[in-house]
XYZ file of C-alpha atoms in Angstrom:
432
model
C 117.767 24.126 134.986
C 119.821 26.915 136.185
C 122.164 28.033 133.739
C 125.275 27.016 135.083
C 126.447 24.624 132.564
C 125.074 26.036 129.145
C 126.709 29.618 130.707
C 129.920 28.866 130.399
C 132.450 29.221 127.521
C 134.121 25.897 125.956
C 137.632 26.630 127.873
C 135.296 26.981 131.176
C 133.565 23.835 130.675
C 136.777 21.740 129.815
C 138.168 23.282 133.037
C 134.817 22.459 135.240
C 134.982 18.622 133.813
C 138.998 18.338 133.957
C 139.014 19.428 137.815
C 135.821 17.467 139.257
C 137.322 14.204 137.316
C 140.562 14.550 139.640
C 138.966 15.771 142.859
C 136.477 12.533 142.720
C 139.902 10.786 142.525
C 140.400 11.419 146.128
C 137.038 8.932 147.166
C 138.253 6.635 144.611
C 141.768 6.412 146.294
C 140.242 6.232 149.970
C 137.782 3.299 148.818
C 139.883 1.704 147.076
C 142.891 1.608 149.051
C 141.819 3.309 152.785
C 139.486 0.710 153.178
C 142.215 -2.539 152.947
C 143.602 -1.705 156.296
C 140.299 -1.729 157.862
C 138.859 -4.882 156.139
C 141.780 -6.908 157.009
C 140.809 -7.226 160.655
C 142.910 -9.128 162.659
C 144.613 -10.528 159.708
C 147.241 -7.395 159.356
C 148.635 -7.385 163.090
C 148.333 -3.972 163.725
C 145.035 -4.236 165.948
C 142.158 -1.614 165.495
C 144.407 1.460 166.559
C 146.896 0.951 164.096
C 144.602 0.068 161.028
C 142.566 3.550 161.575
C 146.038 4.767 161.391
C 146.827 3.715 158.523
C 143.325 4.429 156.805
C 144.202 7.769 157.908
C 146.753 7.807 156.261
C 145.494 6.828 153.238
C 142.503 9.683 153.518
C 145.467 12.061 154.109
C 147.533 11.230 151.023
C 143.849 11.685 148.854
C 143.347 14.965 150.154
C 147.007 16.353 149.550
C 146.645 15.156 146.338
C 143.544 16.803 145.551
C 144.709 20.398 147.017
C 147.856 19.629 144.845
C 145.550 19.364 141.807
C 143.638 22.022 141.946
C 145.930 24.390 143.057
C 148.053 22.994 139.676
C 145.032 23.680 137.419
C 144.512 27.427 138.979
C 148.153 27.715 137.730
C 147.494 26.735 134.202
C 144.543 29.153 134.343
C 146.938 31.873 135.349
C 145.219 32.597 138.550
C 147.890 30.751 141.189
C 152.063 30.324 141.082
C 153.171 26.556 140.435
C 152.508 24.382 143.732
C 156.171 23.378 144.016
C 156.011 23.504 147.628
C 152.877 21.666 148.035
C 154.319 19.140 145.329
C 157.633 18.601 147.538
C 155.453 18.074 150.686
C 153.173 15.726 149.246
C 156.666 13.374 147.803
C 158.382 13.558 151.134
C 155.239 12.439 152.820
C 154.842 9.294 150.357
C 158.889 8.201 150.601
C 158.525 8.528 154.280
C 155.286 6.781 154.418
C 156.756 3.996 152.339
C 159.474 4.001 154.725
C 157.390 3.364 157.186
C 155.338 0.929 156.094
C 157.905 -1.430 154.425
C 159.406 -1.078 158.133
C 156.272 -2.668 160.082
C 156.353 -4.838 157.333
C 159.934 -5.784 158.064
C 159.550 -6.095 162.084
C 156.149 -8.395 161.411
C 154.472 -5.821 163.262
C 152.155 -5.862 159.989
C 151.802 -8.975 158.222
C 149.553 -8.955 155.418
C 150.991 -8.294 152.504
C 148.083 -7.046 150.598
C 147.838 -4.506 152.717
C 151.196 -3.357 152.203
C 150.606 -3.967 148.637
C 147.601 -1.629 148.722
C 148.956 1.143 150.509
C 152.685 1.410 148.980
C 151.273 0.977 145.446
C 148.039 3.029 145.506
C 149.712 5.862 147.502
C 152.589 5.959 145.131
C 150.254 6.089 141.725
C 148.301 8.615 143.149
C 151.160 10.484 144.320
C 152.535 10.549 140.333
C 149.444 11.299 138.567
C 149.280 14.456 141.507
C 153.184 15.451 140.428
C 152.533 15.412 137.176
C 150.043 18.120 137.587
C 153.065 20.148 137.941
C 155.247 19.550 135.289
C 155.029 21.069 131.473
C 157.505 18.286 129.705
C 156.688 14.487 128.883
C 160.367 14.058 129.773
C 159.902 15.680 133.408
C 156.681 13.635 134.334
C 158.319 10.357 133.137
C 161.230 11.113 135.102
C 158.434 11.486 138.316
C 157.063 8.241 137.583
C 160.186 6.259 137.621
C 160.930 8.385 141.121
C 157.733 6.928 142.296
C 158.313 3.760 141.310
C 161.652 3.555 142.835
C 160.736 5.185 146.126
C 157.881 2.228 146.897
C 160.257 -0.723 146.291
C 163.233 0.291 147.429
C 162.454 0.295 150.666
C 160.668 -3.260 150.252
C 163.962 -4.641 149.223
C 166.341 -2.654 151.681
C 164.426 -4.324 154.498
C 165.364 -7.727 153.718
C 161.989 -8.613 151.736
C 164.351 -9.752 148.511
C 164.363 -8.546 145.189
C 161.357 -10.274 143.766
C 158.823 -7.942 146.352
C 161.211 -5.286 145.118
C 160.451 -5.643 141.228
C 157.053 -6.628 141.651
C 156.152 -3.524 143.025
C 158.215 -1.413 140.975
C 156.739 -3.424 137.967
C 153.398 -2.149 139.460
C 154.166 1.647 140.293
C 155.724 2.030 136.883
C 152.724 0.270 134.652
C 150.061 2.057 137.231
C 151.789 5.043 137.566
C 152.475 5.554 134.041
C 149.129 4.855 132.627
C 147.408 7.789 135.569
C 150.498 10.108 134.938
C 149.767 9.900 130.996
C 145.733 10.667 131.612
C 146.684 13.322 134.090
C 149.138 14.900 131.515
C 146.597 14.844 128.739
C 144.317 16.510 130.502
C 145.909 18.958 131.545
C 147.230 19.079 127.801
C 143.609 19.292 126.703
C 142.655 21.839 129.047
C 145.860 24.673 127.989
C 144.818 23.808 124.216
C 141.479 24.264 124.285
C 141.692 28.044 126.680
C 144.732 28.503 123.748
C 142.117 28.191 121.242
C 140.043 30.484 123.294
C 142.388 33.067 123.568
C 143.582 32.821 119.344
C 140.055 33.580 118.671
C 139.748 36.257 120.544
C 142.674 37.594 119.566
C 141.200 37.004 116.052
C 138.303 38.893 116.725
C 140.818 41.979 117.557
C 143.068 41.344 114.771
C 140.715 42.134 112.287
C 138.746 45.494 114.007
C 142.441 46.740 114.194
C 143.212 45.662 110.447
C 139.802 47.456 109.682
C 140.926 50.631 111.403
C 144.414 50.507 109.511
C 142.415 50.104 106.179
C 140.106 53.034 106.619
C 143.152 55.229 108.243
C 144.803 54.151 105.262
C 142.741 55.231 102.533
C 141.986 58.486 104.331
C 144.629 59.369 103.914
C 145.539 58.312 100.627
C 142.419 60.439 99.623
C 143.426 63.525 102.229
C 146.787 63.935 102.082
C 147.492 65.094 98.675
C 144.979 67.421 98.731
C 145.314 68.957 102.352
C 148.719 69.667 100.883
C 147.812 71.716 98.019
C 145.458 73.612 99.608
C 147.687 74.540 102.637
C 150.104 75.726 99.284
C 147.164 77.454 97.597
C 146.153 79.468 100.616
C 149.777 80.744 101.256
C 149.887 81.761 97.735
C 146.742 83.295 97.793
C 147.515 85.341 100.887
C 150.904 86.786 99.619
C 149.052 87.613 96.720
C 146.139 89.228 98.309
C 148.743 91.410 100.416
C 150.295 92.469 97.221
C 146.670 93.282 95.996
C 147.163 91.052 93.160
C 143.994 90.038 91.606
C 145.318 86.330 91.031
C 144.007 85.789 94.906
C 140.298 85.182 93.868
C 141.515 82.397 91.173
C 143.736 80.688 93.996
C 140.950 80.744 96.659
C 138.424 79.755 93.971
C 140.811 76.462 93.666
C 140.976 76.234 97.049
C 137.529 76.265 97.503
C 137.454 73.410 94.348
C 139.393 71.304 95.933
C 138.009 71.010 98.972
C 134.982 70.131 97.471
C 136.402 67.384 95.485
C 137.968 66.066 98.478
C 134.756 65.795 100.741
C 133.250 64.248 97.927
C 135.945 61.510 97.926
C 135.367 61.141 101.540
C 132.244 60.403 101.382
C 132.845 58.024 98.928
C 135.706 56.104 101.396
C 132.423 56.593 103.848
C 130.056 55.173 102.237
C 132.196 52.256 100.661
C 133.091 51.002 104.382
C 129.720 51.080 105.615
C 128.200 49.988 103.300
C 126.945 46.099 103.595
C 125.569 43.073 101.231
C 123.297 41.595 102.379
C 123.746 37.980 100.707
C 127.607 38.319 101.619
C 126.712 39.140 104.995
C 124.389 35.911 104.683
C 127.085 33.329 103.814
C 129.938 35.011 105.928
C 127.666 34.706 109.360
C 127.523 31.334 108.159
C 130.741 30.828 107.631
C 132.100 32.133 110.862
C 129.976 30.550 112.975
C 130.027 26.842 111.462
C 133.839 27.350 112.032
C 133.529 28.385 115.903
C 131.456 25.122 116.086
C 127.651 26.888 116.317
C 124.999 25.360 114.437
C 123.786 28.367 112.039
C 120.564 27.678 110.179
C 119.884 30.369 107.499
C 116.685 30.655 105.437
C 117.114 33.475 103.329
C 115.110 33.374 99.875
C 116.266 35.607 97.276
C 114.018 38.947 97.586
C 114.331 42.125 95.719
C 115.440 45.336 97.816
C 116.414 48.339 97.603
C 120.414 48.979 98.069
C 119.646 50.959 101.571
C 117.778 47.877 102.797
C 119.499 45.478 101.877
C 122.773 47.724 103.693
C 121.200 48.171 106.342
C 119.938 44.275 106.966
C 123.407 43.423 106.113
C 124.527 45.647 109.057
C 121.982 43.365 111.455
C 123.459 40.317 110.394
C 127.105 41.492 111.029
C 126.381 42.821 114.650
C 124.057 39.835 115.109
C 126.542 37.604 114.192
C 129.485 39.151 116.102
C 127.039 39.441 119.234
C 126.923 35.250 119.320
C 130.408 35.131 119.005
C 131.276 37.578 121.834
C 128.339 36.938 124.357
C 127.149 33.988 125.804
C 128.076 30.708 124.445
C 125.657 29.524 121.796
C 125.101 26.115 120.195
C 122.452 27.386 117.483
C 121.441 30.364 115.590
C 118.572 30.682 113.373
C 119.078 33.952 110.944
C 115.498 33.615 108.887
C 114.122 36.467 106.064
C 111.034 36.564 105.196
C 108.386 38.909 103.270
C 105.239 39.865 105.107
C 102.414 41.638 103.750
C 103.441 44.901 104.554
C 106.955 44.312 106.147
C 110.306 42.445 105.594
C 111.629 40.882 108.615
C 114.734 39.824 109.498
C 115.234 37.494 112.708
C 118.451 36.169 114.355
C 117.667 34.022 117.449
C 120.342 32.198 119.244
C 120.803 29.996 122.753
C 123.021 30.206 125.238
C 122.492 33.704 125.232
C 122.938 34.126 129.190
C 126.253 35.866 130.062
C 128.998 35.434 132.784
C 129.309 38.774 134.309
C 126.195 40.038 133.371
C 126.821 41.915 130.100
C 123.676 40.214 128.294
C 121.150 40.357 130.890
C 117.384 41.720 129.940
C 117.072 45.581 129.686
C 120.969 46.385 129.346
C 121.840 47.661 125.209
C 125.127 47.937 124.119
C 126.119 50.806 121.363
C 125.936 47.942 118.490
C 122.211 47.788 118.865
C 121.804 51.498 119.208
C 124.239 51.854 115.661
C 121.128 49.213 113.875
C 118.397 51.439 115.180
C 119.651 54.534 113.478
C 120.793 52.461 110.104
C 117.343 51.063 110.182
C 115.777 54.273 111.126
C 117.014 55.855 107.515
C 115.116 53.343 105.777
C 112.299 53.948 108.224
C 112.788 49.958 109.555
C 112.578 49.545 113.476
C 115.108 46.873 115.462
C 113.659 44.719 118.481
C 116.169 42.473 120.853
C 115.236 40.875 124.189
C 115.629 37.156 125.684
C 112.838 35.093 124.094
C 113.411 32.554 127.334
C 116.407 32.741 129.553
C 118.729 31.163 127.403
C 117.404 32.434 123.939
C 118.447 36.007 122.693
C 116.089 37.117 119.759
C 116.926 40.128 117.020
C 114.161 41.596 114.747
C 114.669 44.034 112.267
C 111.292 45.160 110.655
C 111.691 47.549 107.384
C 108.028 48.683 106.220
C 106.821 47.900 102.277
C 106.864 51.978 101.776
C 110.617 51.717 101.944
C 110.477 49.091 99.266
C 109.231 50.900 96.857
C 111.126 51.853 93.678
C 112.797 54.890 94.377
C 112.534 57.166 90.715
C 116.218 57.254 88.905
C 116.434 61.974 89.948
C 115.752 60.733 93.804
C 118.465 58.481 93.763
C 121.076 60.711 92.163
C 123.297 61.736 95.193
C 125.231 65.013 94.337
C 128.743 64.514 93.808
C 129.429 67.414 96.500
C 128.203 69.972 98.717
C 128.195 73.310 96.821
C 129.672 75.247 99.183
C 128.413 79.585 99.064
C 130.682 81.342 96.191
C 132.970 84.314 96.589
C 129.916 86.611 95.635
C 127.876 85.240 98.590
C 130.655 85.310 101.041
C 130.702 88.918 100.139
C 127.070 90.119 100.481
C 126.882 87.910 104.328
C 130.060 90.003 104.715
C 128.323 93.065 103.852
């Protein structure tokens, strides 16, 4: 109802599940295990006193390992250091618990064995799936189990309870153990995968706007270089041969002046080349990229005849509408539908999960991508609406009037090649 689910990214929901799941393993340890000391009544030995105790005990060990394992997920985050300490606290307190225990066992102060059972065993599992939350290698966390496993029954067979107690519960630390270690592992496995994915696809995202830059720097200067250079030559010659009052000036100046013309004619050209858009290639790729980051994109799109300038500047929608789901929010579905009305063509992109983290999306705020449309729109006399349809739905509308799809006549539509600039003669008579 609120939001606070369907808000998050993938990485943040993986992260939400991954550390409730362990900290509801601390009831499940205190139920399971806290509660044999107190249901054994009388049967144990230890009397009411010493049964709380050890129930305490028990509800002790949960919580340590709880703290352990979410202070060991805010360290694969990146937000806290490794727990070592915490980890070495919480294994001294189980071998010296275990101790303990297999000692009352020992002097018959307690006498039911299930109740040893219970304790050694479930503390010790517990107490390896919670070190494992601080270990990177397979070999490392196997290595804890085995410690586990070895701390609970040696201490049964030191204290004169033979070597069968002994194996039995190292049999049942090891299979236990190693079956919680290996879930705890692969969730934390799971988790550092999934925020890696996160972070590839942003860096992705990056990748290619720098890529982008290098390929328009690039052919900038292919274009400008060259001739920059020969007109800083031309102008030196043409001064040295002004000074000399050699006619042969005017001709260099009137190349000068040539070449510069050519030049921001092939700038425009790299211009109008890179911002230019398709609008059916900008169809397919927003499909494209957002099947593969795992959003549902439905596009209805018939076929419709356009003008070049409309159909670049609905291209341009669908790019920034398309990188807009990708960077904000965390969407599931996005409808991009075009359609011809009677005296309009619109083009909508609507998508969920449209409700950002820190803010960035809420209602009223527009980013510089938005303002960009309006003026691309606005030279084909279209208009660009965006706002949240319902909380969780973000809705753009471009809207290009049927007078801008009109047939433009074949002498409108010739561009000239360059901006005349004013000859030598005019230069003169505004110098005059």
């Amino acid at each position: 109802m609120t939001g606070w689910w369907a808000r998050r990214s993938v990485a943040g929901k993986v992260e939400l599940y991954t550390r409730w799941t362990f900290h509801l393993m601390a009831p499940v340890e205190v139920l399971a295990f806290g509660g044999a000391p107190l249901g054994s009544g009388g049967r144990s030995g230890l009397g009411t006193g010493g049964a709380v105790g050890l129930a305490l005990w028990v509800l002790v060990h949960a919580v340590l390992c709880g703290v352990l394992a979410s202070r060991a997920l805010d360290h694969t985050t990146g937000t806290r250091p490794r727990p070592v300490r915490l980890a070495a606290v919480l294994a001294a307190a189980t071998v010296l618990a275990n101790l303990a225990v297999s000692g009352l066992w020992a002097a018959g102060v307690l006498t039911d064995a299930s109740v040893v059972a219970s304790v050694l065993v479930g503390t010790s599992v517990f107490t390896t799936g919670a070190l494992v939350f601080c270990l990177d290698r397979v070999r490392h966390m196997a290595y804890a189990v085995a410690g586990a496993a070895v701390a609970a029954a040696l201490p049964v067979t030191a204290f004169g309870h033979g070597a069968p107690e002994g194996l039995i519960t190292l049999a049942a630390v090891l299979v236990g153990g190693g079956a919680y270690a290996s879930a705890c592992g692969f969730s934390f496995w799971l988790l550092g995968v999934v925020r890696e994915l996160e972070r590839s696809r942003d860096l992705k995202a990056r990748l290619a706007v720098a890529e982008e830059r290098l390929r328009f720097g690039r052919d900038l200067h292919d274009v400008m270089g060259r001739n920059l250079s020969v007109i800083a030559l031309k102008s030196e010659l043409a001064v040295r041969l002004a000074r000399r009052g050699r006619p042969e000036s005017v001709d260099q100046m009137v190349e000068v002046q040539r070449i510069a013309q050519e030049s921001q004619r092939e700038v425009r050209e790299v211009v109008r080349g890179y911002r230019e858009a398709d609008l059916r290639v900008e169809l397919e790729g927003a499909r494209g990229v957002l099947d593969a980051a795992g959003i549902d994109c439905a596009v209805d799109a018939p076929a419709l005849d356009l003008p070049a300038g409309v159909q670049s500047a609905l291209g341009w929608v669908v790019r920034e509408a398309t990188t807009n789901v990708l960077r904000h929010g965390d969407a599931r579905r996005c409808a991009i539908t075009l359609r011809r009305a009677a005296d309009a063509v619109l083009l909508t992109v609507e998508n969920d999960g449209a409700a950002v983290r820190d803010g960035a999306g809420a209602p009223g705020r527009t980013g510089s991508g938005l303002a960009g449309l309006r003026e691309r729109l606005g030279a084909v006399g279209g208009t660009l609406e965006a706002g949240f349809t319902d909380p969780q739905s973000f809705r753009v509308t471009a809207r290009v009037p049927s007078a801008a799809l009109r047939p433009v006549p074949p002498a409108a539509r010739q561009e000239p090649t360059a901006r005349q600039g004013p000859t030598v003669r005019q230069e003169e008579e505004t110098v005059a």
